[in-house]
Amino acid sequence: MVTRGLWNLHVDGKWYRWFHPPRGQSSSPDTPTTLKTIRQILSRSDKFKWETVPFPTPLHFQLDYTYTIDEDAGHFTVTQWKSVDGGALYPRTRRATLASIRETSLNSIDTLLDDVAGVFNHNDLSLSDLDHEVDVQHLLKSFEIMSSMPARLNELQFQLFADFVFTWRFYFDATFSWERSFSLFATLAIGILRIAAWDFEVSNKDTEELPILFSSLPRWKAPTDEIFWFHKYLIDFVSRGNMHARTVRGIAISIRHITLFEICNGKILHSPPIPLITNTSALYCSPGFRILAYIFTSSRCAGLSAKSREYWGVTIPTELFDMILKTSTPRDVVSMAQGVFFG
């Protein structure tokens, strides 16, 4: 039986990966070939053509194994699929130190590997399960969040969110990676925020090969700072805020949850954690994303509220329409004349 795998390598703070093209044919952990390959990589005698990547590639359903050599941390990790009582599959992670691999007299690494404790389970928390440390109603009023039926564009946003999580679910499920890699964390988090704000890039050519495969990478740009401004809101990726003299409203994101906070006159108010990525986010929109979509939606912008009685017939978000106009080729009188002549 042919097994498929991918190799991650972490050296001097940089990530690399390699797989046997096109499908990642590889050996299993209990074979001498895998041990020999690890030693070749550590001695720099391998002939792999390493690809530089911003973060490690997680286990995908198209793979049987992912092997990660972290020379900076001094350990080797193998992740593979394992069934629970013959039913659902979950990623099983095992690890060995690089020192033990270098010193072993065995012909395979399988007996050196120890299970990494803990399989993460997204907590589907509800607000009723949490202690309200502040007046949540005050924060909802500050963010101008009012309970109402979602518009049709909001329903589209909710579906885009679910599709986004489903498409990149193997990265979201790799909590061990994004909890320790700020680059991956920021990439996933900004993707969610941009969907909530209709903040997309308009392009006249394909930038991503479809369908998404195990080798696909989320390549959109991500913030390099932990705290930054996004559509007039302060975003905190590490639940850290600074004191400001004026009132500042912000959003803290941990992938699992979001928290709304307000800094005013040296005081910090914050909401309980609101679920963002849950076990069902690839199927249904989460409460956290619904709040993000409402905060960033164009219908709340000045001049576009329902009270103003101003409507327009274009059924796309104004943010996207503005991007399309700016990206489109300028049309002058000469271009129009040529278009009429050749038409």
CSV table of C-alpha atoms in Angstrom, one decimal:
chain,number,residue,atom,x,y,z
A,1,MET,CA,0.0,0.0,0.0
A,2,VAL,CA,1.4,3.4,-1.0
A,3,THR,CA,1.4,6.0,1.8
A,4,ARG,CA,1.5,9.7,1.3
A,5,GLY,CA,3.3,12.2,3.5
A,6,LEU,CA,4.8,15.7,3.7
A,7,TRP,CA,7.9,17.0,5.5
A,8,ASN,CA,8.1,20.3,7.4
A,9,LEU,CA,11.4,21.7,8.5
A,10,HIS,CA,12.0,24.5,11.0
A,11,VAL,CA,15.5,26.0,11.1
A,12,ASP,CA,16.7,29.4,12.4
A,13,GLY,CA,13.2,30.7,12.7
A,14,LYS,CA,12.2,29.8,9.1
A,15,TRP,CA,9.9,27.1,7.8
A,16,TYR,CA,10.4,24.9,4.8
A,17,ARG,CA,8.5,21.9,3.4
A,18,TRP,CA,9.0,19.1,0.8
A,19,PHE,CA,6.8,16.4,-0.6
A,20,HIS,CA,7.3,13.9,-3.4
A,21,PRO,CA,5.4,15.4,-6.3
A,22,PRO,CA,2.6,15.2,-7.2
A,23,ARG,CA,0.8,13.2,-4.5
A,24,GLY,CA,3.4,13.1,-1.7
A,25,GLN,CA,4.5,9.4,-1.8
A,26,SER,CA,6.3,8.7,1.4
A,27,SER,CA,7.3,6.0,3.9
A,28,SER,CA,5.6,5.2,7.2
A,29,PRO,CA,7.2,6.0,10.6
A,30,ASP,CA,7.8,2.3,11.4
A,31,THR,CA,10.2,1.8,8.4
A,32,PRO,CA,14.0,2.2,8.3
A,33,THR,CA,13.6,4.6,5.4
A,34,THR,CA,12.0,7.2,7.5
A,35,LEU,CA,14.8,7.1,10.1
A,36,LYS,CA,17.4,7.3,7.3
A,37,THR,CA,15.6,10.3,5.8
A,38,ILE,CA,15.6,12.2,9.1
A,39,ARG,CA,19.3,11.6,9.6
A,40,GLN,CA,20.0,12.8,6.1
A,41,ILE,CA,18.0,16.0,6.6
A,42,LEU,CA,19.8,16.7,9.9
A,43,SER,CA,23.2,16.1,8.3
A,44,ARG,CA,22.2,18.2,5.3
A,45,SER,CA,22.9,15.3,3.0
A,46,ASP,CA,19.4,15.0,1.6
A,47,LYS,CA,18.6,16.0,-1.9
A,48,PHE,CA,15.1,17.4,-1.3
A,49,LYS,CA,14.2,20.6,-3.0
A,50,TRP,CA,12.8,22.5,0.0
A,51,GLU,CA,10.1,25.1,-0.5
A,52,THR,CA,10.1,28.2,1.8
A,53,VAL,CA,6.8,28.6,3.4
A,54,PRO,CA,5.5,31.1,6.1
A,55,PHE,CA,4.2,28.3,8.4
A,56,PRO,CA,4.1,24.5,8.7
A,57,THR,CA,1.6,22.5,6.5
A,58,PRO,CA,-0.9,20.5,8.6
A,59,LEU,CA,-2.2,17.0,8.1
A,60,HIS,CA,-4.7,16.9,5.2
A,61,PHE,CA,-7.2,14.2,4.3
A,62,GLN,CA,-5.1,13.6,1.2
A,63,LEU,CA,-2.1,12.6,3.3
A,64,ASP,CA,-1.4,9.8,5.7
A,65,TYR,CA,1.4,11.5,7.6
A,66,THR,CA,3.0,14.9,8.2
A,67,TYR,CA,6.6,14.8,9.5
A,68,THR,CA,7.9,17.9,11.2
A,69,ILE,CA,11.6,18.4,12.1
A,70,ASP,CA,12.0,21.4,14.4
A,71,GLU,CA,15.7,21.9,14.8
A,72,ASP,CA,15.1,25.1,16.8
A,73,ALA,CA,13.0,23.3,19.4
A,74,GLY,CA,15.0,20.1,19.2
A,75,HIS,CA,12.2,17.6,18.4
A,76,PHE,CA,10.6,15.5,15.6
A,77,THR,CA,6.8,15.3,15.3
A,78,VAL,CA,4.7,12.9,13.3
A,79,THR,CA,0.9,13.4,12.8
A,80,GLN,CA,-1.3,10.8,11.3
A,81,TRP,CA,-5.0,9.9,11.2
A,82,LYS,CA,-6.4,7.5,13.8
A,83,SER,CA,-10.0,6.3,14.1
A,84,VAL,CA,-11.9,6.3,17.4
A,85,ASP,CA,-13.5,2.9,18.0
A,86,GLY,CA,-13.5,2.3,14.2
A,87,GLY,CA,-15.5,5.5,13.6
A,88,ALA,CA,-14.5,9.1,13.2
A,89,LEU,CA,-10.9,10.0,12.4
A,90,TYR,CA,-8.8,12.5,14.4
A,91,PRO,CA,-5.2,13.6,14.1
A,92,ARG,CA,-2.8,11.7,16.4
A,93,THR,CA,0.4,13.5,17.2
A,94,ARG,CA,3.5,11.8,18.5
A,95,ARG,CA,6.9,13.2,19.2
A,96,ALA,CA,10.6,12.3,19.9
A,97,THR,CA,13.6,14.4,20.6
A,98,LEU,CA,16.2,14.9,17.9
A,99,ALA,CA,18.9,13.8,20.4
A,100,SER,CA,17.2,10.4,20.9
A,101,ILE,CA,16.9,9.9,17.1
A,102,ARG,CA,20.6,10.7,16.6
A,103,GLU,CA,21.6,8.3,19.3
A,104,THR,CA,19.3,5.3,18.7
A,105,SER,CA,20.6,2.0,17.6
A,106,LEU,CA,17.1,0.9,16.5
A,107,ASN,CA,16.2,0.7,12.8
A,108,SER,CA,13.1,2.8,13.1
A,109,ILE,CA,11.7,5.7,15.1
A,110,ASP,CA,8.3,4.2,15.9
A,111,THR,CA,9.3,3.1,19.4
A,112,LEU,CA,10.8,6.5,20.2
A,113,LEU,CA,7.6,8.4,19.6
A,114,ASP,CA,5.4,9.5,22.5
A,115,ASP,CA,1.9,10.7,22.2
A,116,VAL,CA,1.4,14.5,22.6
A,117,ALA,CA,-1.3,14.8,25.2
A,118,GLY,CA,-4.5,16.5,24.5
A,119,VAL,CA,-6.8,16.6,21.4
A,120,PHE,CA,-8.2,20.1,21.1
A,121,ASN,CA,-12.0,20.4,21.1
A,122,HIS,CA,-13.5,23.7,20.1
A,123,ASN,CA,-15.7,24.8,23.0
A,124,ASP,CA,-19.1,25.7,21.8
A,125,LEU,CA,-19.7,28.1,24.6
A,126,SER,CA,-22.8,30.2,24.9
A,127,LEU,CA,-23.1,33.6,26.6
A,128,SER,CA,-25.4,32.0,29.2
A,129,ASP,CA,-22.6,29.8,30.3
A,130,LEU,CA,-20.3,32.6,31.1
A,131,ASP,CA,-20.1,35.1,33.9
A,132,HIS,CA,-20.9,38.6,32.8
A,133,GLU,CA,-18.0,40.7,34.2
A,134,VAL,CA,-19.2,43.9,32.7
A,135,ASP,CA,-22.4,45.5,31.5
A,136,VAL,CA,-22.7,43.7,28.1
A,137,GLN,CA,-25.6,45.9,27.2
A,138,HIS,CA,-23.3,49.0,27.4
A,139,LEU,CA,-20.8,47.4,25.0
A,140,LEU,CA,-23.6,46.4,22.5
A,141,LYS,CA,-24.8,50.0,22.6
A,142,SER,CA,-21.2,51.3,22.2
A,143,PHE,CA,-20.7,49.1,19.1
A,144,GLU,CA,-24.2,50.0,17.9
A,145,ILE,CA,-25.2,46.4,17.8
A,146,MET,CA,-28.9,45.8,17.8
A,147,SER,CA,-30.8,42.6,17.4
A,148,SER,CA,-32.4,42.4,14.0
A,149,MET,CA,-33.1,40.0,11.2
A,150,PRO,CA,-29.9,39.6,9.0
A,151,ALA,CA,-30.2,41.0,5.5
A,152,ARG,CA,-29.7,38.9,2.4
A,153,LEU,CA,-26.1,40.1,2.0
A,154,ASN,CA,-25.5,39.1,5.6
A,155,GLU,CA,-26.8,35.6,4.8
A,156,LEU,CA,-24.3,35.5,2.0
A,157,GLN,CA,-21.5,36.6,4.4
A,158,PHE,CA,-22.5,33.9,6.8
A,159,GLN,CA,-22.2,31.3,4.0
A,160,LEU,CA,-18.9,32.7,2.8
A,161,PHE,CA,-17.6,32.4,6.4
A,162,ALA,CA,-18.7,28.7,6.6
A,163,ASP,CA,-17.1,28.0,3.2
A,164,PHE,CA,-13.9,29.7,4.3
A,165,VAL,CA,-13.6,27.6,7.4
A,166,PHE,CA,-14.5,24.4,5.5
A,167,THR,CA,-11.9,25.2,2.7
A,168,TRP,CA,-9.1,25.8,5.2
A,169,ARG,CA,-10.4,23.5,8.0
A,170,PHE,CA,-7.1,21.5,8.2
A,171,TYR,CA,-5.3,24.7,9.2
A,172,PHE,CA,-8.0,25.7,11.7
A,173,ASP,CA,-7.9,22.2,13.1
A,174,ALA,CA,-4.1,22.4,13.5
A,175,THR,CA,-4.4,24.4,16.8
A,176,PHE,CA,-0.9,23.3,17.8
A,177,SER,CA,0.4,25.2,14.8
A,178,TRP,CA,-1.5,28.5,15.0
A,179,GLU,CA,-1.2,28.7,18.7
A,180,ARG,CA,2.6,28.8,18.2
A,181,SER,CA,2.9,30.5,14.9
A,182,PHE,CA,1.8,34.1,14.8
A,183,SER,CA,2.1,34.2,11.0
A,184,LEU,CA,-0.5,31.4,10.7
A,185,PHE,CA,-2.6,32.9,13.4
A,186,ALA,CA,-2.7,36.3,11.8
A,187,THR,CA,-3.4,34.8,8.4
A,188,LEU,CA,-6.5,32.9,9.6
A,189,ALA,CA,-7.7,35.8,11.7
A,190,ILE,CA,-7.4,38.5,9.1
A,191,GLY,CA,-9.3,36.2,6.6
A,192,ILE,CA,-12.2,36.1,8.9
A,193,LEU,CA,-12.1,39.8,9.5
A,194,ARG,CA,-12.0,40.6,5.8
A,195,ILE,CA,-15.1,38.5,5.1
A,196,ALA,CA,-16.9,40.3,7.9
A,197,ALA,CA,-16.0,43.7,6.4
A,198,TRP,CA,-16.4,42.7,2.7
A,199,ASP,CA,-12.7,43.6,2.4
A,200,PHE,CA,-11.8,41.6,-0.7
A,201,GLU,CA,-9.2,42.1,-3.4
A,202,VAL,CA,-10.6,42.5,-6.9
A,203,SER,CA,-8.5,40.8,-9.6
A,204,ASN,CA,-8.9,40.1,-13.3
A,205,LYS,CA,-6.9,36.9,-13.1
A,206,ASP,CA,-6.8,33.7,-11.0
A,207,THR,CA,-4.4,33.9,-8.1
A,208,GLU,CA,-5.1,30.5,-6.5
A,209,GLU,CA,-5.2,27.1,-8.2
A,210,LEU,CA,-8.4,25.2,-7.7
A,211,PRO,CA,-9.4,22.9,-6.1
A,212,ILE,CA,-7.6,23.4,-2.8
A,213,LEU,CA,-5.2,20.5,-2.2
A,214,PHE,CA,-2.9,19.4,0.7
A,215,SER,CA,-0.2,21.5,-0.9
A,216,SER,CA,-2.3,24.7,-1.1
A,217,LEU,CA,-1.3,27.6,1.1
A,218,PRO,CA,-3.4,30.5,2.4
A,219,ARG,CA,-1.3,33.2,0.7
A,220,TRP,CA,-3.2,36.4,1.4
A,221,LYS,CA,-1.4,39.2,3.2
A,222,ALA,CA,-1.7,39.3,7.0
A,223,PRO,CA,-0.7,41.9,9.6
A,224,THR,CA,2.7,41.6,11.2
A,225,ASP,CA,1.7,43.5,14.3
A,226,GLU,CA,-0.3,42.1,17.1
A,227,ILE,CA,-2.4,45.2,17.5
A,228,PHE,CA,-3.6,47.3,14.6
A,229,TRP,CA,-6.4,49.3,13.2
A,230,PHE,CA,-9.0,47.7,10.9
A,231,HIS,CA,-11.9,49.6,9.5
A,232,LYS,CA,-11.8,52.2,12.4
A,233,TYR,CA,-11.6,49.5,15.1
A,234,LEU,CA,-8.6,48.4,17.2
A,235,ILE,CA,-7.9,44.8,16.7
A,236,ASP,CA,-5.9,42.9,19.3
A,237,PHE,CA,-4.6,39.5,18.4
A,238,VAL,CA,-3.1,38.8,21.8
A,239,SER,CA,-5.8,40.2,24.2
A,240,ARG,CA,-3.6,43.1,25.1
A,241,GLY,CA,-4.6,46.7,25.2
A,242,ASN,CA,-3.0,50.0,26.0
A,243,MET,CA,-4.5,52.9,27.9
A,244,HIS,CA,-5.8,55.8,25.9
A,245,ALA,CA,-7.1,59.2,27.0
A,246,ARG,CA,-10.0,59.0,24.4
A,247,THR,CA,-12.5,56.3,24.0
A,248,VAL,CA,-11.3,53.4,21.9
A,249,ARG,CA,-13.4,50.4,20.9
A,250,GLY,CA,-11.7,47.3,19.8
A,251,ILE,CA,-12.0,43.6,19.2
A,252,ALA,CA,-9.7,40.9,20.6
A,253,ILE,CA,-9.5,37.7,18.5
A,254,SER,CA,-8.2,34.3,19.6
A,255,ILE,CA,-9.6,32.3,16.6
A,256,ARG,CA,-11.7,30.3,19.1
A,257,HIS,CA,-13.5,33.5,20.4
A,258,ILE,CA,-13.8,37.2,20.0
A,259,THR,CA,-14.2,39.7,22.8
A,260,LEU,CA,-15.4,43.3,22.4
A,261,PHE,CA,-13.7,45.8,24.6
A,262,GLU,CA,-13.8,49.6,25.2
A,263,ILE,CA,-11.0,51.7,26.7
A,264,CYS,CA,-12.1,55.0,28.2
A,265,ASN,CA,-10.6,57.2,30.8
A,266,GLY,CA,-8.2,54.5,32.0
A,267,LYS,CA,-10.9,51.9,32.4
A,268,ILE,CA,-11.3,48.8,30.3
A,269,LEU,CA,-14.7,47.2,29.7
A,270,HIS,CA,-15.0,43.9,27.9
A,271,SER,CA,-17.6,41.3,27.0
A,272,PRO,CA,-17.4,37.6,27.8
A,273,PRO,CA,-15.8,35.4,25.1
A,274,ILE,CA,-18.1,35.0,22.1
A,275,PRO,CA,-17.6,31.7,20.1
A,276,LEU,CA,-16.0,32.4,16.6
A,277,ILE,CA,-14.6,29.0,15.4
A,278,THR,CA,-16.5,26.1,16.7
A,279,ASN,CA,-17.0,22.4,15.8
A,280,THR,CA,-19.9,23.4,13.5
A,281,SER,CA,-18.3,26.6,11.9
A,282,ALA,CA,-17.7,24.7,8.6
A,283,LEU,CA,-21.5,24.2,8.3
A,284,TYR,CA,-23.1,27.1,10.2
A,285,CYS,CA,-22.2,30.7,11.0
A,286,SER,CA,-21.0,31.2,14.5
A,287,PRO,CA,-22.3,33.9,16.9
A,288,GLY,CA,-18.9,35.6,16.9
A,289,PHE,CA,-18.8,36.0,13.1
A,290,ARG,CA,-22.4,37.3,13.1
A,291,ILE,CA,-21.3,40.1,15.4
A,292,LEU,CA,-18.2,40.8,13.2
A,293,ALA,CA,-20.4,41.0,10.1
A,294,TYR,CA,-22.8,43.4,11.8
A,295,ILE,CA,-19.9,45.6,13.1
A,296,PHE,CA,-18.2,45.9,9.7
A,297,THR,CA,-21.2,45.8,7.3
A,298,SER,CA,-21.8,48.7,5.0
A,299,SER,CA,-25.4,49.2,6.0
A,300,ARG,CA,-24.2,50.8,9.2
A,301,CYS,CA,-22.1,53.4,7.4
A,302,ALA,CA,-23.3,57.0,7.5
A,303,GLY,CA,-25.8,57.8,4.8
A,304,LEU,CA,-26.7,54.2,4.2
A,305,SER,CA,-28.9,53.4,7.1
A,306,ALA,CA,-32.5,52.3,6.6
A,307,LYS,CA,-33.6,55.5,8.4
A,308,SER,CA,-32.1,57.7,5.7
A,309,ARG,CA,-34.5,56.2,3.1
A,310,GLU,CA,-31.6,56.1,0.6
A,311,TYR,CA,-31.5,53.0,-1.5
A,312,TRP,CA,-29.6,52.0,-4.6
A,313,GLY,CA,-30.3,49.2,-7.1
A,314,VAL,CA,-26.9,47.5,-7.0
A,315,THR,CA,-27.1,44.3,-4.9
A,316,ILE,CA,-23.5,44.1,-4.0
A,317,PRO,CA,-21.8,45.7,-0.9
A,318,THR,CA,-20.6,49.2,-1.5
A,319,GLU,CA,-17.1,48.2,-0.4
A,320,LEU,CA,-16.8,45.7,-3.3
A,321,PHE,CA,-18.4,48.2,-5.8
A,322,ASP,CA,-15.8,50.8,-4.8
A,323,MET,CA,-13.0,48.3,-5.3
A,324,ILE,CA,-14.3,47.3,-8.7
A,325,LEU,CA,-14.5,50.9,-9.9
A,326,LYS,CA,-10.9,51.6,-8.7
A,327,THR,CA,-9.6,48.4,-10.4
A,328,SER,CA,-11.4,48.8,-13.7
A,329,THR,CA,-9.6,50.3,-16.7
A,330,PRO,CA,-10.3,54.0,-17.0
A,331,ARG,CA,-12.7,54.9,-19.9
A,332,ASP,CA,-12.1,58.1,-21.7
A,333,VAL,CA,-13.7,59.6,-24.8
A,334,VAL,CA,-11.2,58.0,-27.2
A,335,SER,CA,-11.8,54.5,-25.6
A,336,MET,CA,-15.6,55.0,-25.9
A,337,ALA,CA,-15.3,56.1,-29.6
A,338,GLN,CA,-13.2,53.0,-30.3
A,339,GLY,CA,-15.6,50.8,-28.6
A,340,VAL,CA,-18.5,52.2,-30.6
A,341,PHE,CA,-16.6,52.0,-33.9
A,342,PHE,CA,-15.5,48.4,-33.5
A,343,GLY,CA,-18.8,47.4,-32.0
